[in-house]
PDB file of C-alpha atoms and ligand atoms in Angstrom:
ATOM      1  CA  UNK Y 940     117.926  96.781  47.328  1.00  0.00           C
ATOM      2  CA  UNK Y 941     116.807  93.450  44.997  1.00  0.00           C
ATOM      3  CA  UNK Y 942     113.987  91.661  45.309  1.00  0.00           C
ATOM      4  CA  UNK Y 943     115.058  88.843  46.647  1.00  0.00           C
ATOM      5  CA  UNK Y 944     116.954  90.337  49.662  1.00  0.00           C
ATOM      6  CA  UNK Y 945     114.271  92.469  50.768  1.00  0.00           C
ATOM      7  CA  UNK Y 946     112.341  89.233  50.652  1.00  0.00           C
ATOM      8  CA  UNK Y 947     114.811  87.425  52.914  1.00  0.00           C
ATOM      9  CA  UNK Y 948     114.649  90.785  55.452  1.00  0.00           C
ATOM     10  CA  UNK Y 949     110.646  91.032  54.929  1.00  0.00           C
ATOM     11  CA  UNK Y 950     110.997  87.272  56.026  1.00  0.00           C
ATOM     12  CA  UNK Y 951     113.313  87.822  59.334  1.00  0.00           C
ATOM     13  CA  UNK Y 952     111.640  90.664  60.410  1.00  0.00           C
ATOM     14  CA  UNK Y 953     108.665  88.140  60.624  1.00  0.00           C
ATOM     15  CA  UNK Y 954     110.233  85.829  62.684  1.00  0.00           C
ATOM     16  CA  UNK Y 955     111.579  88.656  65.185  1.00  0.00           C
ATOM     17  CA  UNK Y 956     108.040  89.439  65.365  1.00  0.00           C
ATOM     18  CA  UNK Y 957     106.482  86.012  65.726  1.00  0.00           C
ATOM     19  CA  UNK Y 958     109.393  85.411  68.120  1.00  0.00           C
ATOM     20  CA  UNK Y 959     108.645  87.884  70.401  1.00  0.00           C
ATOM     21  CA  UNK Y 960     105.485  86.310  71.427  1.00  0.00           C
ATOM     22  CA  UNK Y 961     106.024  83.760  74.089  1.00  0.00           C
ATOM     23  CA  UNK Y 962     102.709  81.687  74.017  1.00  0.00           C
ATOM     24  CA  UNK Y 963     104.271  78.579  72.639  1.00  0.00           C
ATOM     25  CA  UNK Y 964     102.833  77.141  68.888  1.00  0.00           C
ATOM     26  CA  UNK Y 965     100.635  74.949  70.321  1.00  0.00           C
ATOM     27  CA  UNK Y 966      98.577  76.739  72.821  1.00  0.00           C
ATOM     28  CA  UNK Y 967      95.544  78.459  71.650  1.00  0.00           C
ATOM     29  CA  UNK Y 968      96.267  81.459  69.961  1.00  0.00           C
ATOM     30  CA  UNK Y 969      94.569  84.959  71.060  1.00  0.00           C
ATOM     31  CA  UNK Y 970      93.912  83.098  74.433  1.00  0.00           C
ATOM     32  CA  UNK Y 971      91.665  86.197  75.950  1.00  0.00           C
ATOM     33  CA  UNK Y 972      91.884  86.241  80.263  1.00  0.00           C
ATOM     34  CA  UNK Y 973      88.887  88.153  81.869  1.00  0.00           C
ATOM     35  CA  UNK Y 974      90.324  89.748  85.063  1.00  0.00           C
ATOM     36  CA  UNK Y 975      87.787  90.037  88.348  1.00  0.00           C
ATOM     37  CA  UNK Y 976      89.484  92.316  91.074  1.00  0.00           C
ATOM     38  CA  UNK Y 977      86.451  91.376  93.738  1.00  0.00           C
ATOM     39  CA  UNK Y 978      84.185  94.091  95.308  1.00  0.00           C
ATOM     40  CA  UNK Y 979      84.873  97.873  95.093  1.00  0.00           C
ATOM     41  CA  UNK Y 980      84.830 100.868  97.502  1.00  0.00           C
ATOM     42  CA  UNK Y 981      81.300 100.984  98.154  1.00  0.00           C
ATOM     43  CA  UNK Y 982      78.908  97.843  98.306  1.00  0.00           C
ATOM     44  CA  UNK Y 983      75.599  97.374  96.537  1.00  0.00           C
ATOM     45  CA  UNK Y 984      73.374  95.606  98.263  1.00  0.00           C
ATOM     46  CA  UNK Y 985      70.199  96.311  96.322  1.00  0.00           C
ATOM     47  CA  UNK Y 986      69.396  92.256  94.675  1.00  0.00           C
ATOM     48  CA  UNK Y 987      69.737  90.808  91.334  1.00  0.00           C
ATOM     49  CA  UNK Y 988      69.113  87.192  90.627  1.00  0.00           C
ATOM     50  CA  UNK Y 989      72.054  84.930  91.510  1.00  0.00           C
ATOM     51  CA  UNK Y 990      71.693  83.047  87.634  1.00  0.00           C
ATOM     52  CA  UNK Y 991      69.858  83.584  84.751  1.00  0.00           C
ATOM     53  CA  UNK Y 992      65.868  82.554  85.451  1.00  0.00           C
ATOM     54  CA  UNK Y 993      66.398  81.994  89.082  1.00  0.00           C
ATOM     55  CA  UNK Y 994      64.321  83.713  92.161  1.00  0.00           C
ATOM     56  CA  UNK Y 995      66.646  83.715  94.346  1.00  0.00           C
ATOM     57  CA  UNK Y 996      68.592  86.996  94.988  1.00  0.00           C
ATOM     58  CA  UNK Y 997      71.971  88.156  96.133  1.00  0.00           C
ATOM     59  CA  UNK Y 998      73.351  91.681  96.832  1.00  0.00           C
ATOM     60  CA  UNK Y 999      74.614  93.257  92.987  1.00  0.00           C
ATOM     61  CA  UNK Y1000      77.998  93.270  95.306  1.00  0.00           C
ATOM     62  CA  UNK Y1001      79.257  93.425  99.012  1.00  0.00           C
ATOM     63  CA  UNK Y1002      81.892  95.413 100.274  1.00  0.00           C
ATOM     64  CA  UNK Y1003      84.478  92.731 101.197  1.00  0.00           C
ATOM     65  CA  UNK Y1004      86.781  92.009 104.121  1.00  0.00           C
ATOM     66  CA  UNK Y1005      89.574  94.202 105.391  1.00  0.00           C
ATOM     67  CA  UNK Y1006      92.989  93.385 107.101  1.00  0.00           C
ATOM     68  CA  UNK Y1007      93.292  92.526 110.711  1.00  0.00           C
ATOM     69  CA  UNK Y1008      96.765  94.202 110.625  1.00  0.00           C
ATOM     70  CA  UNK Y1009      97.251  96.626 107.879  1.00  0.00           C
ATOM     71  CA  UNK Y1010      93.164  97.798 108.284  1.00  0.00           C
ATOM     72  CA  UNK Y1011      93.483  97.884 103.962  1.00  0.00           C
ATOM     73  CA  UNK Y1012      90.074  97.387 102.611  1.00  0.00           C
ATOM     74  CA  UNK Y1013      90.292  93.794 100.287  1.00  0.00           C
ATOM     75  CA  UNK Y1014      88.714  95.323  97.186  1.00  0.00           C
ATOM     76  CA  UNK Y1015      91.727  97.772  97.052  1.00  0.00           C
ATOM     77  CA  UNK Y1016      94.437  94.482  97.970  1.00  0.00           C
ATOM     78  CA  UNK Y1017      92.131  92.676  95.137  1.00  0.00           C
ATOM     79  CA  UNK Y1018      93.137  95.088  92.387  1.00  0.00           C
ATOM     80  CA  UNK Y1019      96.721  95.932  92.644  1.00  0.00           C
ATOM     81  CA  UNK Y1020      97.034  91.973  92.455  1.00  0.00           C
ATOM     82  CA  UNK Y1021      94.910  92.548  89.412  1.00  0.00           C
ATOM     83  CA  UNK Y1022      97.215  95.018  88.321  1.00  0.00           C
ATOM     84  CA  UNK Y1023     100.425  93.237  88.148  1.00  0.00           C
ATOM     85  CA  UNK Y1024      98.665  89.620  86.763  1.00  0.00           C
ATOM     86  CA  UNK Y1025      97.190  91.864  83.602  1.00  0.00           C
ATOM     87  CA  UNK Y1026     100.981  93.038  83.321  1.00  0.00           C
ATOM     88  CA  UNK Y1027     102.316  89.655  83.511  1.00  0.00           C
ATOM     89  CA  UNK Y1028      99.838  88.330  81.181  1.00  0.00           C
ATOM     90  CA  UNK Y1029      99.953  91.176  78.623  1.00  0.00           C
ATOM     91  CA  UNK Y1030     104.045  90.459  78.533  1.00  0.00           C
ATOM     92  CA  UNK Y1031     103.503  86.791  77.809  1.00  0.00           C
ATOM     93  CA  UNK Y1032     101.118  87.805  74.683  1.00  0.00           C
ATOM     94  CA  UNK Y1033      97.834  87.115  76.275  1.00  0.00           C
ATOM     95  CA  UNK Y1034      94.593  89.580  75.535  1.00  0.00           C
ATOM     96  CA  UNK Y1035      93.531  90.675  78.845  1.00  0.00           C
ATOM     97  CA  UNK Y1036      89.792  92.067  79.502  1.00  0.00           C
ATOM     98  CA  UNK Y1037      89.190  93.446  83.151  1.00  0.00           C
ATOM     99  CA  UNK Y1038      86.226  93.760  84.732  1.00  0.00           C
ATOM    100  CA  UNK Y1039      87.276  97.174  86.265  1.00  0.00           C
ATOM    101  CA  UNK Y1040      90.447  99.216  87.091  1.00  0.00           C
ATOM    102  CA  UNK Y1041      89.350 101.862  89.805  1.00  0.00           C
ATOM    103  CA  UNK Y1042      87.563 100.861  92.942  1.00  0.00           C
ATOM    104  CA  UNK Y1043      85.034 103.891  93.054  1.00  0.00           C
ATOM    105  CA  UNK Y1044      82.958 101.969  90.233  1.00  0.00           C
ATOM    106  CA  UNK Y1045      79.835 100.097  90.986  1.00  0.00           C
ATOM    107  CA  UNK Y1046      79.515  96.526  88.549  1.00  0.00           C
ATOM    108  CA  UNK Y1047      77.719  93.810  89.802  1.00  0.00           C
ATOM    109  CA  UNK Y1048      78.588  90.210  89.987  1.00  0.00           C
ATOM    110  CA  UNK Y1049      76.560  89.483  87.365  1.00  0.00           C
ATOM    111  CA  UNK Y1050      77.620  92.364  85.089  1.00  0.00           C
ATOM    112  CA  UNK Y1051      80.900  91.005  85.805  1.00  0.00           C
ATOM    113  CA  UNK Y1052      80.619  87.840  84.286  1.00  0.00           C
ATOM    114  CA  UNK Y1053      78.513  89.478  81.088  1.00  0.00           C
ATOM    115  CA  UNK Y1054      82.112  90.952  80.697  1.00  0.00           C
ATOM    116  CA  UNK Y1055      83.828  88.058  80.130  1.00  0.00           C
ATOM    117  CA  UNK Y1056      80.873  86.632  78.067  1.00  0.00           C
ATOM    118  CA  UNK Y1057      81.084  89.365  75.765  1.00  0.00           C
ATOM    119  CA  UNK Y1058      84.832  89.237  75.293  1.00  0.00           C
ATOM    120  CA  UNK Y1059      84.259  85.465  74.897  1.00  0.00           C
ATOM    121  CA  UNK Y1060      87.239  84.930  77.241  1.00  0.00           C
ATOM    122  CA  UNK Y1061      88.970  81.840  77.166  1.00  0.00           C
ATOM    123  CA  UNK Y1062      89.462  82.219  81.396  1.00  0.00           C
ATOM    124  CA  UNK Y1063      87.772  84.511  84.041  1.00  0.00           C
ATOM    125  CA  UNK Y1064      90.264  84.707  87.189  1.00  0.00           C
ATOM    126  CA  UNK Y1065      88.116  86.684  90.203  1.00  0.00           C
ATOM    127  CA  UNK Y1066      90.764  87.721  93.107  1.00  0.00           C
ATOM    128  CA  UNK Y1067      89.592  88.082  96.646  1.00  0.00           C
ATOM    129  CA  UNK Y1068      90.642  87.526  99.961  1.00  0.00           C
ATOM    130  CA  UNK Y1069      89.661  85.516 102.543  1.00  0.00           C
ATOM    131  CA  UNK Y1070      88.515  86.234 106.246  1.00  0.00           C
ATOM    132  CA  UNK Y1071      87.234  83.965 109.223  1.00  0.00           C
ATOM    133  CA  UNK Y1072      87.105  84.369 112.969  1.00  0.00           C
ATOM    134  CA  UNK Y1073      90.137  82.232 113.375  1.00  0.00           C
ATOM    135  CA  UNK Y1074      93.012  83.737 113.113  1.00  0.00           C
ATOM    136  CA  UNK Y1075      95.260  81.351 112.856  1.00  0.00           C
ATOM    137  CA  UNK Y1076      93.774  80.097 109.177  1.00  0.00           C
ATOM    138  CA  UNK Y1077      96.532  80.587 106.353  1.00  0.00           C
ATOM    139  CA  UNK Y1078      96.833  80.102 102.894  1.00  0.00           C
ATOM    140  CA  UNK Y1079      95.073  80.123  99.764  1.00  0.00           C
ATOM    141  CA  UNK Y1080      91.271  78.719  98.451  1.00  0.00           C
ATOM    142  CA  UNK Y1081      90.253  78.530  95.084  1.00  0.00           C
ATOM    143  CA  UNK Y1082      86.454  77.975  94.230  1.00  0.00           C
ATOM    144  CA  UNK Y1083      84.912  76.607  91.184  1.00  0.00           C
ATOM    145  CA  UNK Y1084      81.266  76.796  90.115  1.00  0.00           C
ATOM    146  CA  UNK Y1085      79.704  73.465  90.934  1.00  0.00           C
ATOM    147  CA  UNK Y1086      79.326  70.546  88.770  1.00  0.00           C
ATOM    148  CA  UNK Y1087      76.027  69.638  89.375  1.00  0.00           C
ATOM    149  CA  UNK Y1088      74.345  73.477  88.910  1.00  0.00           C
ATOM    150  CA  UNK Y1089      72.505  73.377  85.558  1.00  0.00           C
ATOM    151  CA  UNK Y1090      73.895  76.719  85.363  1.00  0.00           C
ATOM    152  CA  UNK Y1091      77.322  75.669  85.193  1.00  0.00           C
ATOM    153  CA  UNK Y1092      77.943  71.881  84.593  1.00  0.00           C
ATOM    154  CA  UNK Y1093      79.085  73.342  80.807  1.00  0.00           C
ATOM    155  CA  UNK Y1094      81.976  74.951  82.423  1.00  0.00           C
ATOM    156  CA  UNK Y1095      82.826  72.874  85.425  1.00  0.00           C
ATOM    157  CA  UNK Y1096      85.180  71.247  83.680  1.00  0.00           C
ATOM    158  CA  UNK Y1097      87.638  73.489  82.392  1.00  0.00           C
ATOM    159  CA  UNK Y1098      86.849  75.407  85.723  1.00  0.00           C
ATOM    160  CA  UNK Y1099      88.376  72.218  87.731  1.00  0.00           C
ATOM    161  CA  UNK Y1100      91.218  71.862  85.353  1.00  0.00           C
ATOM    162  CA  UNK Y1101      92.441  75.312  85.559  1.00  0.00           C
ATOM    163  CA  UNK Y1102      92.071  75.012  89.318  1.00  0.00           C
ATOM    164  CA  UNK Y1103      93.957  71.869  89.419  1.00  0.00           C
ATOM    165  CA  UNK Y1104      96.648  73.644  87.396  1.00  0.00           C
ATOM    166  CA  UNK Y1105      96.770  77.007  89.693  1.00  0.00           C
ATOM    167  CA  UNK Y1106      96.748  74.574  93.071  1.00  0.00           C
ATOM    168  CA  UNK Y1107      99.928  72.957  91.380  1.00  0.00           C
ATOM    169  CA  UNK Y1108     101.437  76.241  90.614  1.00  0.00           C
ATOM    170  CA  UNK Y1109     100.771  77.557  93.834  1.00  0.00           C
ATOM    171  CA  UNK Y1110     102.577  74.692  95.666  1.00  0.00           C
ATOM    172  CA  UNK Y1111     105.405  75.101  93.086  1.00  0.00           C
ATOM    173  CA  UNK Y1112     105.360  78.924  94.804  1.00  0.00           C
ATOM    174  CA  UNK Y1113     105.575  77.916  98.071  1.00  0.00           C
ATOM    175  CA  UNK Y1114     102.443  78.700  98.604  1.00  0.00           C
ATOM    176  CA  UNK Y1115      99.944  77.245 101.031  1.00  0.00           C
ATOM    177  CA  UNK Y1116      96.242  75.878  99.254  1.00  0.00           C
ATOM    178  CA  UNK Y1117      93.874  74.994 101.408  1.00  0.00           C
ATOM    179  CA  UNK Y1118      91.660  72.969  98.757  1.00  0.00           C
ATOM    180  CA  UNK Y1119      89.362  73.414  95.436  1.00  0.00           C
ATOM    181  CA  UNK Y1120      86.178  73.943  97.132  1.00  0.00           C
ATOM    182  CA  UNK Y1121      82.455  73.865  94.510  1.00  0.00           C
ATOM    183  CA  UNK Y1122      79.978  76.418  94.947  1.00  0.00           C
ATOM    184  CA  UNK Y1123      76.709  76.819  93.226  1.00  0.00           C
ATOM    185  CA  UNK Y1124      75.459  80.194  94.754  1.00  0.00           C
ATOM    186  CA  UNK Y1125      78.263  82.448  93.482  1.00  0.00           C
ATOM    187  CA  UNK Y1126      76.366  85.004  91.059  1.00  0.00           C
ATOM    188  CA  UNK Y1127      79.044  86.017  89.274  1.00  0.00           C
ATOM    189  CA  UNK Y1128      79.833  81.629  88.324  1.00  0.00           C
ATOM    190  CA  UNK Y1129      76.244  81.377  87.477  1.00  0.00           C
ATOM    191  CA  UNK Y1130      76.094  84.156  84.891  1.00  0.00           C
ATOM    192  CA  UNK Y1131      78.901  82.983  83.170  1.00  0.00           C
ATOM    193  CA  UNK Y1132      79.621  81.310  79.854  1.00  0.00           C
ATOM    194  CA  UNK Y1133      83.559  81.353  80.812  1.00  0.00           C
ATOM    195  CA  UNK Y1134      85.474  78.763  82.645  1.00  0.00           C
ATOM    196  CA  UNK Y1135      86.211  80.883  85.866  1.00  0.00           C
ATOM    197  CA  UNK Y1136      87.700  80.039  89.251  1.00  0.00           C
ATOM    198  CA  UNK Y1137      87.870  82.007  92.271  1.00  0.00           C
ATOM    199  CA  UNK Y1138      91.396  82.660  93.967  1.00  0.00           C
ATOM    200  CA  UNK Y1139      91.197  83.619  97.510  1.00  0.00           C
ATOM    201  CA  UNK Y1140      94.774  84.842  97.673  1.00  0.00           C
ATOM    202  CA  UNK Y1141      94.996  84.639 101.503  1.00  0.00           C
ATOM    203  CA  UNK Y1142      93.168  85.327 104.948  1.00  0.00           C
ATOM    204  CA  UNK Y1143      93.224  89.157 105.765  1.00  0.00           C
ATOM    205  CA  UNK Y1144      92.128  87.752 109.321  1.00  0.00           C
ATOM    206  CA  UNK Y1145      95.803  86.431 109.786  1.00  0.00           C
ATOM    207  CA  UNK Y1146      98.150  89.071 111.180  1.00  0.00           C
ATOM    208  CA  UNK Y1147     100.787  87.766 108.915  1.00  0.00           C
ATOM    209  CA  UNK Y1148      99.280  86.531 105.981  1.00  0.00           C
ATOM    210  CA  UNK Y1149      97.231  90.250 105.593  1.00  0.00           C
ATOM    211  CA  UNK Y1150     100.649  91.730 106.022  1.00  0.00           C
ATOM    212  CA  UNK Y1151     102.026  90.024 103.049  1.00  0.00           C
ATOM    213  CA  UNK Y1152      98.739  90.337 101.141  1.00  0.00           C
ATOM    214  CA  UNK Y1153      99.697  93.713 100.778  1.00  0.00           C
ATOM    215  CA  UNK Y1154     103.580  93.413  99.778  1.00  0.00           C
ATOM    216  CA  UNK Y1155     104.296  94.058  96.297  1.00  0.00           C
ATOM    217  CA  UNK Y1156     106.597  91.360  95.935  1.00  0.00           C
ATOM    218  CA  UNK Y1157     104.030  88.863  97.257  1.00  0.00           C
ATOM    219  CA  UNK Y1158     100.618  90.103  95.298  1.00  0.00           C
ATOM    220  CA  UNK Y1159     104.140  89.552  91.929  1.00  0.00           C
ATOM    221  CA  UNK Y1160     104.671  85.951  93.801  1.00  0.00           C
ATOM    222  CA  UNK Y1161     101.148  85.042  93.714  1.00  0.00           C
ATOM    223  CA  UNK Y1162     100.168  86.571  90.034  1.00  0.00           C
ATOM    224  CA  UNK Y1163     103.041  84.695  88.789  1.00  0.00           C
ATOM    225  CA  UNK Y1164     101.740  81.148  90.306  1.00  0.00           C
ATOM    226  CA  UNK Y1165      98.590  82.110  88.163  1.00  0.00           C
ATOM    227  CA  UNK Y1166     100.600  82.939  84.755  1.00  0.00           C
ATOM    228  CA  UNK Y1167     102.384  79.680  85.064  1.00  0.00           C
ATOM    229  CA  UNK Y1168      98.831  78.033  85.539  1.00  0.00           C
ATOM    230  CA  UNK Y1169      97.537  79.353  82.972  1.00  0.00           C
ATOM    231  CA  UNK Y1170     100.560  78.906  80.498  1.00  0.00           C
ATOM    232  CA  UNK Y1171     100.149  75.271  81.919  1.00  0.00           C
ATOM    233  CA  UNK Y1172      96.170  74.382  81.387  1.00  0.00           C
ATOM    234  CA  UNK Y1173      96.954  76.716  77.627  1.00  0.00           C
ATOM    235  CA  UNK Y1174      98.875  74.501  76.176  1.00  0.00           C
ATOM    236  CA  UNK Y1175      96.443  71.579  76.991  1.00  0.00           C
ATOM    237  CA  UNK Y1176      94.137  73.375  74.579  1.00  0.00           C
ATOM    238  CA  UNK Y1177      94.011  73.281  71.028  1.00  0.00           C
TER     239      UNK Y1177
HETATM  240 ZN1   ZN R 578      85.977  88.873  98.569  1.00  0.00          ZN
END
């Protein structure tokens, strides 16, 4: 073969390559997503300081809610949603970091967040569900560390605009969201130097909405309303 025509393959083999990544030219490139399935199979209620310098303690990690109908503990609904969202964001290009991948694992809420400081994610998305004595309460909750917290007015910002984003996306879904609700006494928001929002898929103390919580297809529907969010809030970056 000549030069210059294994110069023109060397060139299209390039552009099958840079083709097959989807995260469009101008989103930030290597955009890194820190994964939090919440809780695990055994709590840990022994303290650790809910932010860095404060006296104030929290358990290292509680155990988590459970479903009213399908009795399936929320850590274990928390991670095969994690599951499927690091499989949807590893197809789309994006470096995904998870804070674990096995529920018998014990990692605090604050060693959580060192996680994503270390892998200087762009994101931190921490799944949970929700419970309450009502059971008629549906739908979905996101959280964001508060604005005001001198631990994280630095990333309230991007916290709230990814938020925004996901509550879009969600409705887009046909999914229910309650609101975008601040909180300044998460551990696992005060520890960290990464934009990070909470995502309370649902409320395991609805008969239905547990039910679905643990379908397949609706943990896929709800991962995907949080890939198009954060396709959305990427390519606001530079
Ligand atoms: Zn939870």
């Amino acid at each position: 073969m000549n030069l210059r025509v294994s110069k023109w393959i060397y060139m299209l083999a390039a552009i099958l390559v840079i083709g097959t990544n989807s995260i469009p030219a101008s989103a930030k490139e290597n955009f890194t997503v820190c994964i939090d399935p919440g809780h695990q199979a055994k709590g840990d209620p022994r303290g650790e300081p809910i932010g860095p310098g404060s006296a104030q303690k929290k358990a290292r990690v509680s155990s988590g809610t459970s479903g009213v109908a399908t009795k399936n503990p929320e850590y274990k609904v928390n991670l095969e949603a994690a599951m499927i969202l690091k499989e949807l964001l590893q197809a789309k290009g994006y470096i995904v970091v998870m804070t674990r991948e096995n529920n018998d694992i014990n990692i605090s809420n604050a060693e959580r967040a060192e996680v994503a400081n270390k892998a200087k994610a762009d994101m931190t998305i921490r799944l949970h569900c929700d419970s309450i004595g009502n059971g008629g309460k549906s739908g979905a909750v996101l959280i964001v560390p508060s604005k005001s917290s001198k631990h994280t007015a630095s990333i309230y910002a991007a916290s709230f605009k990814y938020a925004e984003f996901l509550k879009k996306s969600l409705h887009d879904h046909g999914v229910k969201v309650n609101g975008i609700f601040e909180r300044n006494d998460m551990t696992g928001f005060n520890w960290s130097r990464v934009p990070v929002v909470i995502f309370e898929m649902g409320f395991m103390s609805n008969w239905n909405e547990d039910r679905m919580l643990s379908d397949k297809n609706y943990q896929r529907k709800l991962m995907s309303a949080v890939t198009d969010a954060l396709e959305a809030y990427n390519q606001t970056l530079e």
